[in-house]
Short mmCIF file of C-alpha atoms and ligand atoms in Angstrom, two decimals:
data_model
loop_
_atom_site.label_atom_id
_atom_site.label_comp_id
_atom_site.label_asym_id
_atom_site.label_seq_id
_atom_site.Cartn_x
_atom_site.Cartn_y
_atom_site.Cartn_z
CA MET J 1 97.56 122.08 119.97
CA ASN J 2 101.08 123.10 121.01
CA GLN J 3 100.95 120.52 123.77
CA ALA J 4 100.19 117.82 121.20
CA TRP J 5 103.17 118.93 119.06
CA ASP J 6 105.45 119.04 122.10
CA ALA J 7 104.36 115.58 123.23
CA LEU J 8 105.11 114.23 119.77
CA LYS J 9 108.54 115.83 119.71
CA ASP J 10 109.34 114.35 123.10
CA HIS J 11 108.14 110.96 121.95
CA HIS J 12 110.26 111.22 118.82
CA ALA J 13 113.35 112.11 120.87
CA ALA J 14 112.76 109.00 122.96
CA VAL J 15 112.32 106.56 120.05
CA GLU J 16 114.57 108.11 117.38
CA GLY J 17 117.06 105.63 116.01
CA ARG J 18 115.47 102.48 117.41
CA PRO J 19 115.18 99.68 114.84
CA ILE J 20 111.75 99.72 113.21
CA LEU J 21 112.25 96.00 112.62
CA ASP J 22 112.13 95.40 116.39
CA LEU J 23 108.61 96.83 116.49
CA PHE J 24 107.45 93.70 114.68
CA ASP J 25 108.45 91.48 117.63
CA GLY J 26 105.34 90.21 119.38
CA GLY J 27 101.84 91.36 118.41
CA ASP J 28 100.53 91.71 114.91
CA ARG J 29 102.02 95.03 113.93
CA ALA J 30 101.30 94.51 110.23
CA ALA J 31 97.56 94.22 110.93
CA MET J 32 97.53 97.00 113.52
CA PHE J 33 99.29 99.45 111.23
CA THR J 34 97.30 98.69 108.09
CA ALA J 35 93.99 100.36 107.25
CA GLN J 36 91.67 99.68 104.36
CA ALA J 37 88.96 101.41 102.37
CA ASP J 38 86.87 99.66 99.70
CA GLY J 39 89.58 97.17 98.80
CA MET J 40 92.50 99.61 99.00
CA ILE J 41 95.02 99.08 101.78
CA LEU J 42 97.47 101.45 103.40
CA ASP J 43 100.31 99.66 105.18
CA PHE J 44 102.33 101.99 107.39
CA ALA J 45 103.86 99.30 109.58
CA LYS J 46 107.35 99.97 108.16
CA THR J 47 107.59 103.34 109.93
CA ASN J 48 108.87 104.25 113.37
CA ILE J 49 105.32 105.05 114.50
CA ASP J 50 104.24 102.91 117.45
CA GLU J 51 100.98 102.82 119.35
CA ARG J 52 101.89 105.78 121.51
CA GLY J 53 103.12 107.78 118.52
CA LEU J 54 99.92 107.04 116.62
CA GLY J 55 97.86 108.01 119.64
CA LEU J 56 99.68 111.35 119.88
CA LEU J 57 99.28 111.97 116.15
CA LEU J 58 95.57 111.28 116.44
CA GLN J 59 95.40 113.74 119.32
CA LEU J 60 97.02 116.31 117.04
CA ALA J 61 94.20 115.80 114.55
CA GLU J 62 91.59 116.11 117.31
CA ALA J 63 93.24 119.23 118.74
CA ALA J 64 93.18 120.85 115.29
CA GLY J 65 89.39 120.42 115.15
CA LEU J 66 89.67 118.18 112.12
CA ALA J 67 86.15 116.73 112.33
CA ASP J 68 84.50 120.17 112.33
CA LYS J 69 86.77 121.48 109.60
CA ARG J 70 86.07 118.42 107.46
CA ALA J 71 82.33 119.04 107.86
CA ALA J 72 82.84 122.71 106.98
CA MET J 73 84.62 121.79 103.75
CA PHE J 74 82.00 119.27 102.62
CA ASP J 75 79.18 121.66 103.56
CA GLY J 76 80.55 124.48 101.44
CA ALA J 77 81.82 126.91 104.10
CA ARG J 78 84.30 129.50 102.76
CA ILE J 79 87.37 127.74 104.09
CA ASN J 80 89.60 129.30 101.43
CA GLU J 81 89.71 132.43 103.55
CA THR J 82 92.30 134.45 101.59
CA GLU J 83 90.16 134.23 98.46
CA GLY J 84 86.78 134.16 100.24
CA ARG J 85 85.74 130.93 98.55
CA ALA J 86 84.26 127.58 99.41
CA VAL J 87 86.23 124.44 98.50
CA LEU J 88 83.76 122.11 96.86
CA HIS J 89 85.51 119.86 94.37
CA THR J 90 83.95 116.99 96.34
CA ALA J 91 80.52 118.11 95.06
CA LEU J 92 81.65 117.25 91.50
CA ARG J 93 81.70 113.57 92.42
CA ASN J 94 78.68 113.59 94.73
CA MET J 95 76.14 115.26 92.48
CA ASP J 96 73.25 112.98 93.36
CA LYS J 97 72.78 114.47 96.85
CA PRO J 98 71.56 118.08 97.08
CA LEU J 99 74.07 120.51 98.52
CA VAL J 100 72.70 123.91 99.48
CA VAL J 101 75.25 126.72 99.55
CA ASP J 102 74.11 130.32 100.02
CA GLY J 103 70.51 129.17 99.62
CA GLN J 104 71.09 127.34 96.34
CA ASP J 105 71.44 123.65 95.52
CA VAL J 106 74.76 123.75 93.68
CA THR J 107 74.38 120.22 92.37
CA ILE J 108 71.67 121.24 89.89
CA ALA J 109 74.17 123.16 87.75
CA LEU J 110 76.79 120.43 88.24
CA ARG J 111 74.43 117.75 86.95
CA ASP J 112 73.48 119.93 84.01
CA THR J 113 77.12 120.50 83.02
CA HIS J 114 77.92 116.84 83.52
CA ALA J 115 75.01 115.87 81.25
CA ARG J 116 76.23 118.34 78.58
CA MET J 117 79.77 116.94 78.83
CA THR J 118 78.42 113.41 78.50
CA ALA J 119 76.31 114.29 75.44
CA PHE J 120 79.24 116.08 73.81
CA ALA J 121 81.65 113.23 74.53
CA ASP J 122 79.15 110.74 73.11
CA ASP J 123 78.69 112.88 70.01
CA VAL J 124 82.44 113.10 69.43
CA ARG J 125 83.04 109.41 70.12
CA THR J 126 80.21 108.19 67.89
CA GLY J 127 80.85 110.63 65.04
CA ARG J 128 77.72 112.74 65.47
CA PHE J 129 80.08 115.67 66.05
CA THR J 130 82.73 115.70 63.35
CA GLY J 131 85.66 117.78 62.28
CA GLN J 132 85.68 119.43 58.85
CA GLY J 133 87.42 116.35 57.47
CA GLY J 134 85.29 113.68 59.18
CA GLN J 135 85.21 111.82 62.51
CA ILE J 136 87.40 113.23 65.25
CA THR J 137 90.55 111.10 65.51
CA ASP J 138 92.55 113.26 67.92
CA VAL J 139 91.87 115.60 70.82
CA VAL J 140 94.37 118.23 71.92
CA ASN J 141 93.91 119.57 75.45
CA ILE J 142 95.62 122.94 75.92
CA GLY J 143 96.05 123.83 79.58
CA ILE J 144 98.69 124.03 82.28
CA GLY J 145 98.97 123.19 85.98
CA GLY J 146 95.64 121.96 87.26
CA SER J 147 94.15 122.26 83.78
CA ASP J 148 96.69 119.76 82.45
CA LEU J 149 98.37 117.60 85.08
CA GLY J 150 95.25 115.82 86.33
CA PRO J 151 93.74 114.81 82.98
CA ALA J 152 97.19 114.09 81.49
CA MET J 153 98.04 111.80 84.42
CA ALA J 154 94.65 110.08 84.31
CA VAL J 155 94.55 109.57 80.54
CA LEU J 156 97.90 107.79 80.81
CA ALA J 157 96.81 105.84 83.89
CA LEU J 158 93.69 104.49 82.21
CA ALA J 159 95.21 103.47 78.88
CA PRO J 160 93.58 100.00 78.98
CA PHE J 161 90.17 101.71 79.02
CA HIS J 162 90.75 103.96 76.00
CA ASP J 163 88.14 103.44 73.32
CA GLY J 164 87.78 106.98 71.97
CA PRO J 165 89.93 109.42 70.02
CA ARG J 166 93.62 109.74 70.85
CA VAL J 167 94.18 112.47 73.44
CA HIS J 168 97.21 114.75 73.52
CA PHE J 169 98.27 117.52 75.88
CA ILE J 170 100.02 120.82 75.26
CA SER J 171 100.99 122.77 78.36
CA ASN J 172 104.41 124.42 78.07
CA VAL J 173 104.72 127.86 76.51
CA ASP J 174 107.87 126.48 74.88
CA GLY J 175 106.78 126.30 71.25
CA ALA J 176 108.48 122.92 71.07
CA HIS J 177 105.58 121.40 72.98
CA ALA J 178 102.96 122.56 70.47
CA ALA J 179 105.20 121.79 67.48
CA ASP J 180 105.99 118.24 68.63
CA THR J 181 102.39 117.50 69.61
CA LEU J 182 100.82 118.79 66.41
CA ARG J 183 103.30 117.06 64.11
CA GLY J 184 101.44 114.23 62.41
CA LEU J 185 97.96 115.36 63.50
CA ASN J 186 95.31 116.14 60.92
CA PRO J 187 93.73 119.55 61.66
CA GLU J 188 90.57 118.45 59.83
CA THR J 189 89.89 115.68 62.33
CA THR J 190 91.31 117.23 65.50
CA LEU J 191 89.23 118.63 68.34
CA VAL J 192 90.91 121.26 70.51
CA ILE J 193 89.94 121.83 74.14
CA VAL J 194 91.18 125.05 75.68
CA ALA J 195 91.20 124.25 79.38
CA SER J 196 91.75 127.19 81.69
CA LYS J 197 89.87 128.09 84.82
CA THR J 198 90.65 131.78 84.39
CA PHE J 199 91.07 131.83 80.59
CA THR J 200 93.89 134.33 81.11
CA THR J 201 96.89 132.06 81.72
CA ILE J 202 99.54 133.30 79.31
CA GLU J 203 100.89 129.85 78.41
CA THR J 204 97.45 128.46 77.59
CA MET J 205 96.20 131.47 75.67
CA THR J 206 99.44 131.65 73.66
CA ASN J 207 99.23 127.95 72.79
CA ALA J 208 95.54 128.31 71.94
CA GLU J 209 96.41 131.05 69.40
CA THR J 210 99.19 128.89 67.98
CA VAL J 211 96.93 125.88 67.55
CA ARG J 212 94.14 128.00 66.04
CA ALA J 213 96.60 129.34 63.46
CA TRP J 214 97.78 125.77 62.73
CA MET J 215 94.19 124.72 62.16
CA ALA J 216 93.27 127.82 60.12
CA ALA J 217 95.88 126.88 57.53
CA ARG J 218 93.87 123.76 56.62
CA VAL J 219 90.34 124.25 57.95
CA ALA J 220 87.79 126.87 56.89
CA ASN J 221 86.25 127.35 60.33
CA PRO J 222 88.73 126.46 63.10
CA ALA J 223 86.45 127.78 65.86
CA ALA J 224 83.96 125.01 65.04
CA GLN J 225 86.56 122.47 66.22
CA PHE J 226 87.34 124.26 69.47
CA ALA J 227 85.75 123.62 72.85
CA ALA J 228 86.51 125.44 76.10
CA VAL J 229 86.52 124.55 79.76
CA SER J 230 86.54 127.56 82.04
CA THR J 231 84.87 129.60 84.76
CA ALA J 232 85.11 132.70 82.53
CA ALA J 233 82.25 132.43 80.00
CA GLU J 234 82.68 135.94 78.61
CA LYS J 235 86.35 135.28 77.85
CA THR J 236 85.64 131.99 76.06
CA SER J 237 83.10 133.70 73.84
CA ALA J 238 85.52 136.56 73.15
CA PHE J 239 87.93 133.88 71.94
CA GLY J 240 85.22 132.79 69.50
CA ILE J 241 84.13 129.48 71.00
CA ALA J 242 80.41 128.77 70.65
CA SER J 243 78.59 128.51 73.98
CA GLU J 244 77.31 124.98 73.26
CA ARG J 245 80.93 123.80 73.44
CA VAL J 246 81.81 125.76 76.56
CA PHE J 247 81.71 123.83 79.82
CA GLY J 248 81.76 126.01 82.89
CA PHE J 249 82.48 125.49 86.54
CA GLU J 250 82.44 127.58 89.67
CA ASP J 251 85.34 129.37 91.33
CA TRP J 252 85.00 127.08 94.35
CA VAL J 253 86.70 124.35 92.35
CA GLY J 254 90.44 124.94 92.73
CA GLY J 255 92.54 124.37 89.59
CA ARG J 256 94.50 121.45 91.06
CA TYR J 257 91.28 119.87 92.31
CA SER J 258 89.34 120.32 89.08
CA MET J 259 89.76 117.11 87.10
CA TRP J 260 86.44 115.73 88.42
CA GLY J 261 84.44 118.24 86.39
CA PRO J 262 84.78 119.78 82.92
CA ILE J 263 88.59 119.91 83.19
CA GLY J 264 88.26 116.11 82.92
CA LEU J 265 86.59 116.37 79.49
CA SER J 266 89.68 115.03 77.71
CA LEU J 267 89.63 112.00 80.04
CA MET J 268 85.93 111.48 79.36
CA LEU J 269 86.62 111.57 75.62
CA ALA J 270 89.36 108.96 76.01
CA VAL J 271 87.60 106.46 78.28
CA GLY J 272 83.97 107.33 77.65
CA PRO J 273 81.34 108.74 80.02
CA LYS J 274 80.90 105.37 81.76
CA GLY J 275 84.61 105.10 82.55
CA PHE J 276 84.65 108.73 83.69
CA ASP J 277 81.66 108.11 85.98
CA ALA J 278 83.43 105.10 87.49
CA PHE J 279 86.35 107.45 88.25
CA LEU J 280 83.88 109.81 89.98
CA ARG J 281 82.42 106.89 91.96
CA GLY J 282 85.91 105.96 93.19
CA GLY J 283 86.41 109.53 94.40
CA ALA J 284 82.97 109.53 96.05
CA ALA J 285 83.75 106.23 97.80
CA MET J 286 86.89 107.78 99.27
CA ASP J 287 84.87 110.85 100.34
CA ALA J 288 82.41 108.61 102.17
CA HIS J 289 85.28 106.74 103.82
CA PHE J 290 86.95 110.01 104.83
CA ARG J 291 83.73 111.44 106.26
CA CYS J 292 82.53 108.40 108.18
CA THR J 293 85.53 106.35 109.31
CA PRO J 294 87.11 106.90 112.74
CA PHE J 295 90.43 108.72 112.41
CA ALA J 296 92.39 105.65 113.56
CA GLN J 297 91.22 103.68 110.51
CA ASN J 298 90.80 106.59 108.13
CA LEU J 299 93.14 106.39 105.12
CA PRO J 300 93.47 110.13 104.34
CA VAL J 301 93.89 110.95 108.03
CA LEU J 302 96.52 108.26 108.54
CA LEU J 303 98.36 109.18 105.35
CA ALA J 304 98.48 112.80 106.51
CA LEU J 305 99.61 111.87 110.02
CA VAL J 306 102.40 109.67 108.67
CA GLY J 307 103.42 112.60 106.45
CA LEU J 308 103.46 115.02 109.39
CA TRP J 309 105.43 112.56 111.50
CA HIS J 310 108.09 112.25 108.83
CA ASN J 311 108.29 115.88 107.77
CA GLN J 312 107.50 118.06 110.77
CA ILE J 313 108.53 115.68 113.57
CA CYS J 314 111.40 113.62 112.14
CA GLY J 315 112.58 116.48 109.91
CA TYR J 316 112.74 114.51 106.65
CA ALA J 317 112.47 117.25 104.03
CA THR J 318 111.35 115.25 101.02
CA ARG J 319 108.94 112.43 100.24
CA ALA J 320 109.36 110.02 97.32
CA VAL J 321 106.25 108.74 95.55
CA LEU J 322 107.16 105.47 93.83
CA PRO J 323 104.35 103.86 91.84
CA TYR J 324 105.13 100.30 90.80
CA ASP J 325 102.63 100.91 88.06
CA GLN J 326 104.04 102.29 84.84
CA ARG J 327 100.74 103.90 83.92
CA LEU J 328 101.01 106.07 87.05
CA SER J 329 104.22 107.58 85.74
CA ARG J 330 102.73 111.09 85.85
CA LEU J 331 101.35 110.67 89.36
CA PRO J 332 104.43 112.20 91.05
CA ALA J 333 104.20 115.28 88.81
CA TYR J 334 100.49 115.54 89.51
CA LEU J 335 101.10 115.24 93.26
CA GLN J 336 103.83 117.85 93.10
CA GLN J 337 101.23 120.43 92.17
CA LEU J 338 98.52 119.01 94.44
CA GLU J 339 100.72 118.88 97.52
CA MET J 340 103.31 121.59 96.98
CA GLU J 341 100.99 124.26 95.57
CA SER J 342 98.50 123.48 98.34
CA ASN J 343 100.74 123.15 101.37
CA GLY J 344 103.91 124.99 100.37
CA LYS J 345 103.09 128.00 102.54
CA ARG J 346 105.04 130.03 105.09
CA VAL J 347 102.27 131.70 107.07
CA ALA J 348 99.27 130.36 108.93
CA MET J 349 95.67 131.23 108.01
CA ASP J 350 95.85 134.33 110.26
CA GLY J 351 99.03 135.60 108.58
CA SER J 352 101.39 134.69 111.42
CA ASP J 353 104.67 132.93 110.65
CA LEU J 354 104.41 129.14 110.72
CA PRO J 355 106.26 127.76 113.75
CA TYR J 356 107.21 124.60 111.84
CA HIS J 357 107.95 123.55 108.27
CA SER J 358 105.05 123.31 105.83
CA GLY J 359 104.74 120.58 103.21
CA PRO J 360 107.70 118.49 102.06
CA VAL J 361 109.28 118.39 98.62
CA VAL J 362 107.42 115.67 96.72
CA TRP J 363 109.15 113.80 93.94
CA GLY J 364 109.35 110.37 92.36
CA GLU J 365 109.32 108.10 89.35
CA PRO J 366 107.80 104.70 88.68
CA GLY J 367 109.49 101.56 89.87
CA THR J 368 111.36 99.63 88.74
CA ASN J 369 112.93 102.43 86.65
CA GLY J 370 113.84 104.50 89.71
CA GLN J 371 115.73 101.54 91.17
CA HIS J 372 118.30 101.95 88.42
CA ALA J 373 118.59 105.68 88.93
CA PHE J 374 118.13 107.33 92.32
CA TYR J 375 117.46 104.46 94.76
CA GLN J 376 121.19 104.40 95.51
CA LEU J 377 120.72 107.62 97.48
CA ILE J 378 117.54 106.36 99.12
CA HIS J 379 119.34 103.27 100.41
CA GLN J 380 122.81 104.56 101.20
CA GLY J 381 122.70 108.37 101.09
CA THR J 382 123.11 110.37 104.28
CA ARG J 383 119.56 111.76 104.21
CA VAL J 384 116.44 109.75 104.99
CA VAL J 385 113.76 109.87 102.30
CA PRO J 386 110.41 108.42 103.38
CA CYS J 387 109.09 106.38 100.46
CA GLU J 388 105.51 105.82 99.34
CA PHE J 389 105.07 102.71 97.23
CA LEU J 390 101.95 102.13 95.16
CA VAL J 391 101.24 98.71 93.73
CA ALA J 392 98.41 96.72 92.13
CA ARG J 393 97.80 93.05 92.81
CA ARG J 394 96.95 92.51 89.14
CA GLY J 395 98.07 94.13 85.92
CA HIS J 396 96.01 94.49 82.77
CA GLU J 397 98.10 92.12 80.66
CA PRO J 398 97.11 88.55 81.58
CA ASP J 399 99.66 87.11 79.15
CA LEU J 400 102.38 89.10 80.94
CA ALA J 401 101.40 88.04 84.47
CA HIS J 402 104.95 86.82 85.06
CA GLN J 403 106.19 90.39 84.51
CA HIS J 404 103.65 91.71 86.97
CA LEU J 405 104.91 89.22 89.55
CA LEU J 406 108.42 90.50 88.99
CA LEU J 407 107.16 94.07 89.41
CA VAL J 408 105.42 93.27 92.71
CA SER J 409 108.40 91.34 94.03
CA ASN J 410 110.62 94.33 93.30
CA CYS J 411 108.23 96.67 95.08
CA LEU J 412 108.08 94.50 98.19
CA ALA J 413 111.84 93.92 98.06
CA GLN J 414 112.55 97.65 98.11
CA SER J 415 110.45 98.36 101.19
CA GLU J 416 112.00 95.30 102.87
CA ALA J 417 115.52 96.45 101.98
CA LEU J 418 114.83 99.94 103.33
CA LEU J 419 113.54 98.46 106.56
CA ARG J 420 116.09 95.72 107.09
CA GLY J 421 119.25 97.09 105.55
CA ARG J 422 122.48 95.08 105.64
CA SER J 423 124.79 95.22 108.64
CA LEU J 424 128.56 95.47 108.56
CA ALA J 425 128.77 91.88 109.84
CA GLU J 426 126.58 90.65 106.98
CA ALA J 427 128.51 92.67 104.42
CA THR J 428 131.81 91.40 105.83
CA GLU J 429 130.64 87.79 105.59
CA ILE J 430 129.66 88.29 101.94
CA MET J 431 133.04 89.80 101.07
CA GLU J 432 134.93 87.15 103.01
CA LYS J 433 133.24 84.54 100.85
CA LYS J 434 134.65 86.38 97.86
CA GLY J 435 138.13 85.90 99.32
CA LEU J 436 138.85 89.35 100.73
CA THR J 437 140.83 89.72 103.95
CA GLY J 438 142.31 92.37 106.23
CA ALA J 439 142.00 96.10 105.54
CA GLU J 440 140.68 95.53 102.03
CA LEU J 441 137.92 93.31 103.43
CA ASP J 442 136.96 96.03 105.90
CA ARG J 443 137.04 98.78 103.28
CA GLN J 444 134.99 96.87 100.72
CA ALA J 445 132.50 95.64 103.32
CA ARG J 446 131.81 99.18 104.53
CA HIS J 447 130.75 100.21 101.01
CA ARG J 448 128.21 97.38 101.03
CA VAL J 449 126.48 98.32 104.27
CA PHE J 450 122.86 99.46 104.05
CA PRO J 451 121.88 101.35 107.20
CA GLY J 452 118.24 100.25 106.83
CA ASN J 453 115.68 101.53 109.30
CA ARG J 454 114.36 103.78 106.54
CA PRO J 455 110.61 104.31 106.63
CA SER J 456 108.18 103.51 103.86
CA ILE J 457 104.48 102.99 103.38
CA THR J 458 102.67 100.91 100.77
CA LEU J 459 99.36 101.75 99.14
CA ALA J 460 98.03 98.57 97.55
CA TYR J 461 94.98 97.99 95.38
CA ASP J 462 93.62 95.22 93.23
CA GLN J 463 94.00 96.73 89.76
CA LEU J 464 94.33 100.23 88.32
CA THR J 465 90.75 100.84 87.13
CA PRO J 466 88.88 104.16 86.79
CA PHE J 467 87.28 103.50 90.20
CA VAL J 468 90.62 102.83 91.87
CA LEU J 469 92.21 105.88 90.27
CA GLY J 470 89.35 107.95 91.66
CA GLN J 471 90.03 106.49 95.12
CA ILE J 472 93.75 107.27 94.87
CA ILE J 473 93.29 110.87 93.76
CA ALA J 474 90.61 111.64 96.35
CA LEU J 475 92.80 110.01 99.00
CA TYR J 476 95.69 112.34 98.20
CA GLU J 477 93.38 115.37 98.01
CA HIS J 478 92.05 114.66 101.49
CA ARG J 479 95.55 113.99 102.81
CA VAL J 480 96.49 117.52 101.70
CA PHE J 481 93.39 118.87 103.45
CA VAL J 482 94.19 117.08 106.72
CA GLU J 483 97.82 118.19 106.67
CA GLY J 484 96.71 121.76 105.94
CA VAL J 485 94.21 121.75 108.82
CA ILE J 486 96.78 120.46 111.29
CA LEU J 487 99.40 122.94 110.10
CA GLY J 488 96.79 125.72 110.24
CA ILE J 489 97.44 126.91 106.70
CA ASN J 490 95.20 127.68 103.73
CA SER J 491 95.72 124.79 101.31
CA TYR J 492 93.54 126.38 98.64
CA ASP J 493 95.30 129.54 97.52
CA GLN J 494 98.58 129.83 95.60
CA TRP J 495 99.93 133.36 95.95
CA GLY J 496 103.44 132.00 95.55
CA VAL J 497 103.01 131.65 91.80
CA GLU J 498 102.14 135.32 91.24
CA LEU J 499 105.47 137.17 91.50
CA GLY J 500 107.18 135.21 88.75
CA LYS J 501 104.21 135.76 86.42
CA GLU J 502 104.33 139.53 87.00
CA LEU J 503 108.08 139.72 86.45
CA ALA J 504 107.85 137.64 83.25
CA LEU J 505 105.35 140.11 81.84
CA ALA J 506 107.68 142.99 82.67
CA LEU J 507 110.69 141.22 81.15
CA GLN J 508 109.01 140.47 77.84
CA PRO J 509 109.39 144.03 76.42
CA MET J 510 112.99 144.11 77.68
CA LEU J 511 113.74 140.94 75.71
CA GLU J 512 112.08 142.48 72.68
CA GLY J 513 114.29 145.55 73.10
CA LYS J 514 111.30 147.82 73.68
CA ARG J 515 112.33 148.75 77.22
CA ASP J 516 115.68 149.07 78.92
CA THR J 517 116.62 146.94 81.90
CA SER J 518 117.33 149.70 84.37
CA GLY J 519 116.16 148.78 87.85
CA LYS J 520 116.91 145.11 87.29
CA ASP J 521 119.64 143.38 89.26
CA GLY J 522 123.01 142.90 87.55
CA SER J 523 122.52 139.21 86.89
CA THR J 524 119.12 139.68 85.25
CA GLN J 525 120.46 142.56 83.13
CA HIS J 526 123.34 140.36 82.04
CA LEU J 527 121.03 137.48 81.11
CA VAL J 528 118.65 139.77 79.18
CA ALA J 529 121.64 141.05 77.22
CA TRP J 530 122.72 137.46 76.53
CA ALA J 531 119.21 136.46 75.37
CA ARG J 532 119.05 139.40 73.01
CA GLY J 533 122.31 138.17 71.43
O1 F6P Y 1 99.97 129.42 88.16
C1 F6P Y 1 99.33 128.48 88.95
C2 F6P Y 1 97.94 128.22 88.47
O2 F6P Y 1 97.09 129.26 88.82
C3 F6P Y 1 97.43 126.90 89.01
O3 F6P Y 1 96.93 127.01 90.28
C4 F6P Y 1 96.44 126.51 87.98
O4 F6P Y 1 96.13 125.15 88.05
C5 F6P Y 1 97.19 126.88 86.72
O5 F6P Y 1 97.87 128.07 87.06
C6 F6P Y 1 96.36 127.07 85.50
O6 F6P Y 1 95.38 128.06 85.67
P1 F6P Y 1 94.17 128.19 84.67
O7 F6P Y 1 93.38 126.94 84.71
O8 F6P Y 1 93.39 129.37 85.15
O9 F6P Y 1 94.72 128.42 83.29
#
């Protein structure tokens, strides 16, 4: 394993700084460095990875035992070793094939829950299940992190497929989020889903109480308009939610991997069970591709290897996700949790310090908006930011096809500009034509130089449908898995979120004036005093 890392570092030292553009001379680099899966293509030709580099990266995957570890995950081995759990979100989208774990076919319960979700969604959407003022017009999903980001991202992404009630999301414990979301909603025709794997998350439980009180002011029996999605059945019943509207799942579905099951109920209500099932089929298609395709043509493996090349080998600390697809505007936020909560670790599975950096900082915004905001830094800043473009061949607005063309041309132009740049000679020529001469010409030309040689990849698909969204999300999930395996970390725990939660609980009575702040650092004491006015 170390040998594979060392060989990659040596290779990087030898090729660092060479023009990526030169790699296109001779041979069909574009074809060689593009892979496809069920109509989706991943073009990583605009990176400094050459045949030798790719070969070494593939060796890294082999040396990490990726094939065996992939099998272990799909088969339900307890690969989440720090929590002693299997990692089986893939079973949620492959329910038709039996999967025996600890002597039991886990898909039986999954199919049962899926059938109950489907029946409930149908009842709500057709008016068989009503609120106390008539047919459900609005659904409010209360959850945070993995119980919010996935469905919120997907509901937005699949807007053209909405044919059910309007779906809203409350996540932040900031009362502003509940207040702004509830304003204008009719409690008598609103269904509330409390989505929490643990049913203990303070933000979600606080918002659930708030929304129940809002409903109680207008509705005789608020609990009748509440549903719950959780692994903690006893807690949902203690909250007063009838068991027929509680949709459970197992602890081997991680929060940030949970939108394929009951956590996706809000999405199912928005797009209907058929649309939701198409989303599951897209995920299953990517699973099949990931399981069966040789590493050299395997999208999740390649995506992960490109990521490792840029972060751990080249040392680029961040990665920009740039969907040229407005409806994917929440994808970067979703990926922040998926990637950073999964692979933002500092020790290996055995507890030893990691000898290299773990996952990068993931950020982004949709194009073309980002072009008018932060692309300046991407093109001319001193740090290299590898960019990931996502783009559809077709939009959903046939009468606005000319706008889609403009969108695609901008996407392609950005990756071209990053690759090609603009030399000092080119910039000088442009400024000469504007009449500049001498020192002023030189000064102005230097401001207009684009260094170029900045890597990007493009993920391209025909159209953003439920199936394609399923492919995209499963692709990123498996990328995280592959990166985690190669780095030797546990991608499925999240101990790093615990300390802040504990300290917040301890600070609450101090802010209420019920406890003094002795033992706190000076800054925190000062801020508590400020907050108390
Ligand atoms: O605090 C982090 C976290 O545990 C995430 O991993 C999870 O998705 C989120 O909180 C919400 O947790 P729950 O679904 O249990 O409310």
